[in-house]
Structure formats: structure tokens, C-alpha cells
Short mmCIF file of C-alpha atoms in Angstrom, two decimals:
data_model
loop_
_atom_site.label_atom_id
_atom_site.label_comp_id
_atom_site.label_asym_id
_atom_site.label_seq_id
_atom_site.Cartn_x
_atom_site.Cartn_y
_atom_site.Cartn_z
CA MET A 132 -251.63 14.95 71.09
CA ILE A 133 -247.74 16.51 71.09
CA ARG A 134 -247.22 20.28 70.66
CA CYS A 135 -244.27 22.06 69.70
CA GLN A 136 -243.59 23.43 73.08
CA ASP A 137 -243.51 19.97 74.67
CA LEU A 138 -240.45 19.49 71.83
CA ILE A 139 -239.06 22.70 73.52
CA GLU A 140 -239.12 21.75 76.41
CA ARG A 141 -237.28 18.66 76.20
CA ILE A 142 -234.91 20.20 73.97
CA GLU A 143 -234.04 23.08 76.35
CA GLU A 144 -234.16 20.63 79.36
CA ARG A 145 -230.85 19.02 77.53
CA TYR A 146 -229.88 21.65 75.93
CA PRO A 147 -230.42 25.22 77.97
CA LYS A 148 -230.41 28.05 76.48
CA VAL A 149 -228.47 29.60 79.21
CA TYR A 150 -225.50 28.09 77.84
CA ALA A 151 -225.54 29.66 74.44
CA CYS A 152 -223.17 32.67 73.74
CA ASP A 153 -223.96 36.35 74.13
CA TRP A 154 -224.35 37.02 70.36
CA ASP A 155 -226.46 34.01 69.70
CA ASN A 156 -229.74 33.37 68.75
CA VAL A 157 -231.23 30.44 69.32
CA GLY A 158 -234.72 28.88 70.01
CA LEU A 159 -238.50 29.28 68.68
CA LEU A 160 -237.61 32.00 65.83
CA ALA A 161 -240.82 31.37 64.04
CA GLY A 162 -244.14 29.80 64.40
CA ASP A 163 -246.50 28.80 67.23
CA ARG A 164 -245.68 26.86 70.22
CA GLU A 165 -249.06 25.29 71.05
CA GLN A 166 -249.16 23.77 67.33
CA GLU A 167 -250.11 19.98 67.39
CA ILE A 168 -246.93 18.73 65.68
CA ARG A 169 -246.81 15.20 64.13
CA THR A 170 -243.43 15.86 62.15
CA VAL A 171 -239.81 17.10 62.23
CA TYR A 172 -237.67 18.21 59.55
CA ILE A 173 -233.41 18.29 60.94
CA ALA A 174 -231.20 20.37 58.69
CA LEU A 175 -227.86 22.14 60.01
CA ASP A 176 -228.80 25.23 58.12
CA ALA A 177 -232.87 26.72 57.35
CA THR A 178 -231.35 27.00 53.71
CA ASP A 179 -233.68 26.65 50.46
CA ALA A 180 -233.28 22.98 50.13
CA ALA A 181 -233.43 22.15 53.78
CA ILE A 182 -237.15 24.21 53.60
CA ASP A 183 -237.84 22.16 50.37
CA GLY A 184 -237.18 18.86 52.41
CA ALA A 185 -238.94 20.22 54.92
CA LEU A 186 -242.06 20.87 52.93
CA LYS A 187 -241.82 17.54 51.14
CA ALA A 188 -241.83 15.76 54.35
CA GLY A 189 -245.03 17.52 55.17
CA ALA A 190 -243.04 18.55 58.39
CA ASP A 191 -244.43 20.52 61.53
CA VAL A 192 -241.36 22.01 62.52
CA LEU A 193 -238.18 22.62 60.98
CA LEU A 194 -235.15 22.08 63.91
CA THR A 195 -231.71 23.57 62.96
CA HIS A 196 -228.17 23.97 64.09
CA HIS A 197 -227.29 27.13 62.69
CA PRO A 198 -229.58 30.23 63.15
CA MET A 199 -231.85 31.87 60.13
CA ILE A 200 -231.83 35.34 62.00
CA PHE A 201 -229.09 36.68 63.97
CA GLY A 202 -229.59 39.96 63.73
CA SER A 203 -232.45 42.18 64.31
CA ILE A 204 -235.08 42.41 61.40
CA LYS A 205 -237.03 45.24 60.40
CA SER A 206 -239.39 43.51 57.87
CA VAL A 207 -240.14 39.96 56.71
CA THR A 208 -240.70 40.32 53.38
CA THR A 209 -240.08 38.37 49.86
CA ASP A 210 -237.66 41.15 49.42
CA ASP A 211 -234.99 38.88 50.40
CA TYR A 212 -233.95 35.91 51.25
CA VAL A 213 -234.43 35.33 54.71
CA GLY A 214 -237.90 37.24 54.75
CA ARG A 215 -238.68 34.38 51.00
CA ARG A 216 -237.99 32.10 53.58
CA LEU A 217 -239.54 32.55 56.99
CA VAL A 218 -243.06 33.51 54.72
CA ARG A 219 -242.61 30.06 53.06
CA LEU A 220 -242.16 28.37 56.59
CA ILE A 221 -245.52 31.06 58.35
CA ARG A 222 -247.49 30.04 54.83
CA GLU A 223 -247.01 26.23 55.54
CA ASN A 224 -247.58 26.62 59.14
CA VAL A 225 -244.18 25.21 60.08
CA SER A 226 -242.32 26.20 63.09
CA TYR A 227 -239.08 26.90 63.25
CA TYR A 228 -236.16 26.10 65.60
CA ALA A 229 -232.95 27.33 66.23
CA MET A 230 -230.23 25.44 68.92
CA HIS A 231 -226.64 26.70 68.42
CA THR A 232 -223.97 27.55 70.61
CA ASN A 233 -225.92 26.00 73.34
CA TYR A 234 -225.78 22.64 71.31
CA ASP A 235 -221.92 23.35 70.73
CA VAL A 236 -221.49 23.14 74.21
CA MET A 237 -223.92 20.71 75.73
CA GLY A 238 -223.27 18.47 72.84
CA MET A 239 -221.28 18.92 69.74
CA ALA A 240 -218.12 19.16 71.54
CA GLU A 241 -218.30 16.10 73.58
CA LEU A 242 -219.66 14.14 70.61
CA ALA A 243 -216.86 15.30 68.24
CA ALA A 244 -213.91 14.30 71.13
CA SER A 245 -215.66 10.73 70.96
CA ARG A 246 -216.00 10.63 67.32
CA LEU A 247 -212.08 11.04 67.68
CA ASP A 248 -211.34 9.06 70.57
CA LEU A 249 -209.76 11.78 72.41
CA ARG A 250 -208.42 10.88 76.28
CA ASP A 251 -209.54 12.86 79.07
CA PRO A 252 -210.92 15.71 77.27
CA PHE A 253 -211.24 18.84 78.76
CA VAL A 254 -213.13 22.27 77.95
CA LEU A 255 -211.42 24.73 75.66
CA GLU A 256 -212.49 27.68 76.04
CA GLU A 257 -215.49 28.16 79.04
CA VAL A 258 -218.47 29.50 78.58
CA PHE A 259 -220.87 29.41 81.92
CA ASP A 260 -221.08 27.29 84.88
CA GLY A 261 -217.26 25.21 83.81
CA GLU A 262 -219.12 24.23 80.32
CA GLY A 263 -217.74 25.78 77.04
CA ILE A 264 -216.78 25.25 73.33
CA GLY A 265 -214.36 22.66 71.99
CA ARG A 266 -212.06 19.95 73.64
CA VAL A 267 -209.02 19.62 74.41
CA GLY A 268 -207.36 15.93 75.07
CA SER A 269 -205.05 13.63 73.95
CA LEU A 270 -205.43 11.50 70.57
CA PRO A 271 -204.97 7.56 70.55
CA SER A 272 -201.66 7.47 70.27
CA PRO A 273 -198.69 10.01 68.79
CA MET A 274 -199.48 10.39 65.09
CA THR A 275 -198.07 12.09 62.34
CA LEU A 276 -200.10 15.32 60.85
CA LYS A 277 -200.95 13.74 57.99
CA GLU A 278 -201.91 10.53 59.60
CA CYS A 279 -203.95 12.62 62.19
CA ALA A 280 -205.30 14.60 59.11
CA GLU A 281 -206.34 11.17 57.86
CA LEU A 282 -208.33 10.31 61.48
CA VAL A 283 -210.44 13.38 60.96
CA LYS A 284 -211.07 12.42 57.23
CA GLU A 285 -212.34 9.08 57.80
CA ARG A 286 -214.30 9.44 61.10
CA PHE A 287 -216.08 12.76 59.88
CA HIS A 288 -216.46 11.10 56.17
CA LEU A 289 -215.08 14.04 55.02
CA PRO A 290 -213.66 13.88 51.08
CA ASN A 291 -210.67 16.52 52.14
CA VAL A 292 -209.14 18.48 54.62
CA LYS A 293 -206.46 21.82 54.83
CA VAL A 294 -203.81 21.37 56.82
CA PHE A 295 -201.13 23.94 58.10
CA GLY A 296 -198.21 22.49 59.03
CA ASP A 297 -195.25 19.77 58.82
CA LEU A 298 -197.04 16.40 57.79
CA ASN A 299 -194.21 14.91 59.43
CA LYS A 300 -194.53 16.13 62.50
CA ILE A 301 -196.05 14.04 65.52
CA VAL A 302 -198.97 15.66 67.60
CA ARG A 303 -200.41 14.01 70.51
CA ILE A 304 -202.60 16.59 72.03
CA ALA A 305 -205.65 17.92 69.89
CA ALA A 306 -207.91 20.64 70.36
CA LEU A 307 -210.98 19.71 68.80
CA SER A 308 -213.76 22.84 68.14
CA PRO A 309 -216.32 22.44 65.72
CA GLY A 310 -217.53 24.90 63.40
CA ALA A 311 -215.60 28.38 62.61
CA GLY A 312 -212.36 27.94 65.03
CA LYS A 313 -210.37 31.55 64.24
CA SER A 314 -211.01 32.70 67.81
CA MET A 315 -210.02 29.56 69.36
CA ALA A 316 -206.45 29.38 68.00
CA LYS A 317 -205.32 31.09 70.29
CA PRO A 318 -206.90 29.27 73.46
CA ALA A 319 -205.71 25.79 71.88
CA PHE A 320 -202.15 27.28 71.64
CA LEU A 321 -202.30 28.49 75.49
CA ALA A 322 -203.61 24.81 76.55
CA GLY A 323 -201.13 22.92 74.93
CA ALA A 324 -202.11 21.67 72.03
CA ASP A 325 -200.26 20.46 69.25
CA VAL A 326 -202.94 20.58 66.68
CA LEU A 327 -206.09 22.44 66.32
CA ILE A 328 -209.32 20.78 64.63
CA THR A 329 -211.67 22.89 63.38
CA GLY A 330 -213.16 25.02 60.22
CA ASP A 331 -213.14 28.57 58.34
CA ILE A 332 -209.45 28.95 59.49
CA ASP A 333 -207.84 32.02 57.64
CA HIS A 334 -204.72 32.17 55.59
CA HIS A 335 -203.09 34.29 58.56
CA THR A 336 -203.90 31.88 61.30
CA GLY A 337 -203.11 29.45 59.29
CA ILE A 338 -199.35 30.81 58.91
CA ASP A 339 -199.27 32.22 62.26
CA MET A 340 -200.15 29.47 63.99
CA ASP A 341 -197.48 27.01 62.14
CA ASP A 342 -194.96 29.63 63.08
CA CYS A 343 -196.01 29.53 66.76
CA GLY A 344 -195.44 25.46 66.71
CA MET A 345 -199.16 24.84 66.60
CA ALA A 346 -201.08 23.09 63.64
CA ILE A 347 -204.29 23.37 62.37
CA ILE A 348 -206.46 20.51 60.35
CA ASP A 349 -209.47 22.77 58.59
CA ALA A 350 -211.99 20.10 57.99
CA GLY A 351 -214.45 22.68 57.13
CA HIS A 352 -217.18 24.45 59.12
CA TYR A 353 -219.66 21.79 57.71
CA GLY A 354 -217.26 18.79 57.86
CA ILE A 355 -217.89 18.47 61.58
CA GLU A 356 -220.93 19.93 62.45
CA HIS A 357 -222.84 17.55 60.23
CA ILE A 358 -222.64 15.51 63.55
CA PHE A 359 -225.52 17.29 64.64
CA ILE A 360 -228.34 15.96 62.26
CA GLU A 361 -228.27 12.30 63.39
CA ASP A 362 -227.62 12.99 66.75
CA LEU A 363 -230.54 15.11 66.88
CA LYS A 364 -232.36 12.54 65.00
CA GLY A 365 -231.49 10.41 67.58
CA PHE A 366 -233.03 12.65 70.61
CA VAL A 367 -235.94 13.16 68.78
CA GLU A 368 -236.98 9.85 68.87
CA THR A 369 -235.85 8.73 71.76
CA ASN A 370 -237.83 11.04 73.46
CA PHE A 371 -240.86 11.19 71.78
CA PRO A 372 -241.12 8.00 69.45
CA LYS A 373 -244.49 9.02 68.10
CA LEU A 374 -242.69 11.47 66.15
CA THR A 375 -241.53 10.92 62.66
CA VAL A 376 -238.43 12.54 62.11
CA TYR A 377 -236.79 12.67 58.29
CA THR A 378 -233.26 14.60 57.93
CA GLU A 379 -231.69 16.12 55.04
CA ALA A 380 -228.71 14.35 53.26
CA VAL A 381 -225.55 14.58 54.73
CA ARG A 382 -223.76 16.68 51.29
CA GLN A 383 -220.58 19.07 51.53
CA PRO A 384 -221.86 22.58 50.79
CA PHE A 385 -219.41 23.21 48.14
CA THR A 386 -216.82 21.06 45.66
CA VAL A 387 -213.02 21.38 45.47
CA LEU A 388 -211.85 20.92 42.01
#
């Protein structure tokens, strides 16, 4: 028999919670640690669609990157969307586990850097004990900003990216911070990056960094982090070959017309 706690222990051995940022909320957010599990469903977010998929698959555990619950909640009712989702999971006896910045630090950063073949990557911003968010390294070869943007689109299978900077500029050193990277702009600049590859960049951050001489490629929050889904599928299958693992299909959460 495989318990929910057995899966949790293996996850936290590989991605310890101590590497999560102070503001984060990771771990078992709903459910029973002693529950026997046979099927796991993996998604980036615990959306209604992800919960639909988990229930259709007969999953005992929903495993996501982003936590559905960030701040404290005073009630769990169907009066709001978070409550409705939690009630559905609890009614159907589906345990819910989230692994966010601890995975960013101990998995996502290195995995994303390898997708771009960054050479000699080092941590962009330390979180704990030498490990941290993002990576900085040399691109496979000097290239124009436009070529770098095309490389990002190719390696992360994206339909588009947003670029701040001169497309003909030659870039050599790239900083990479999957997810929301506004707070990583200054550290990337101070680290000597020619370009920051991240997501959720606002207007002022984009134009200000361009004026400072650092370009930004905004690949979207989902655009890079969707690699979590396939990576965790492999992790669970390797460590628990008797479990059945389903994953949410990768699809961009918005459309650019």
C-alpha cells in the first residue's frame, strides 16, 4: 500500500520545504496523510479545469506547482472560488499538495537553464544555503536579441514572447527566472546579464531595464513554468512505479490576437 504520506516524504526529500520562500505556502493543503493512493494528477494550478481532470481520472492526489491557498482563510464554503474548489476536493476524497518556491529553487531553475543550454550557470538570488531562485549563465553562443527570443520560443514551445530591447542587440549572458520575474530584474542587471528571460514584466520595469542596457524577454508566467508538469510526472513514476500518473495538457492560459 502507498500512502499519501509516502509520496509527500519522497517529494520533500528531493524538494525540501526549507527552500521555500517565507511568504510561500507549500505542502499538504487539504486531505489525509494516511490515505491510500493509487492515482496522481499533476497540474500547474489547481483550477476548476484541473480539478475536473483529477476527478475524471479518479485521482487520489492532486499535485500542483502553485498553491491554491496563499494567505490565511477564515472559512471554507462554496461562497467563493477557493472554497468551492476545496469543498469539491474534500468531498471526493482527493488530497491536495502544492510545491512552489521549494521546487523553483531545487528543480525549476536548473531544469529551465538546461533547456536553454546555459553554460556555467549560477544562482541568480539565494534563498537558503547557497541555493536560490533563477540562474545566470552564458548562452550557447553570442546571438541577437531576436535570435534569443526565437530560441526561448522553440525550447519552451511557445507561440509568442514579449521583448523589451533592440532586437539587433547582441546578447551573451542570460539571466533566467521562471514565473513572475519583476523582482529579479535588478539582481539580473547587477549580475551582468545582457537579457533577463522571465514572465509577468510590467511596462515600467521593461522600459527602465532597457534604458539601463538590459533587455527582457517576457515568456509569460505559464510559458516557462509549464515544464513542472512533465518533470514531476517523471519524478513520481520513477519513485512510485505502481502509481498511475495523469497530467493536465499544456495549454497557454490566454490568447494573443
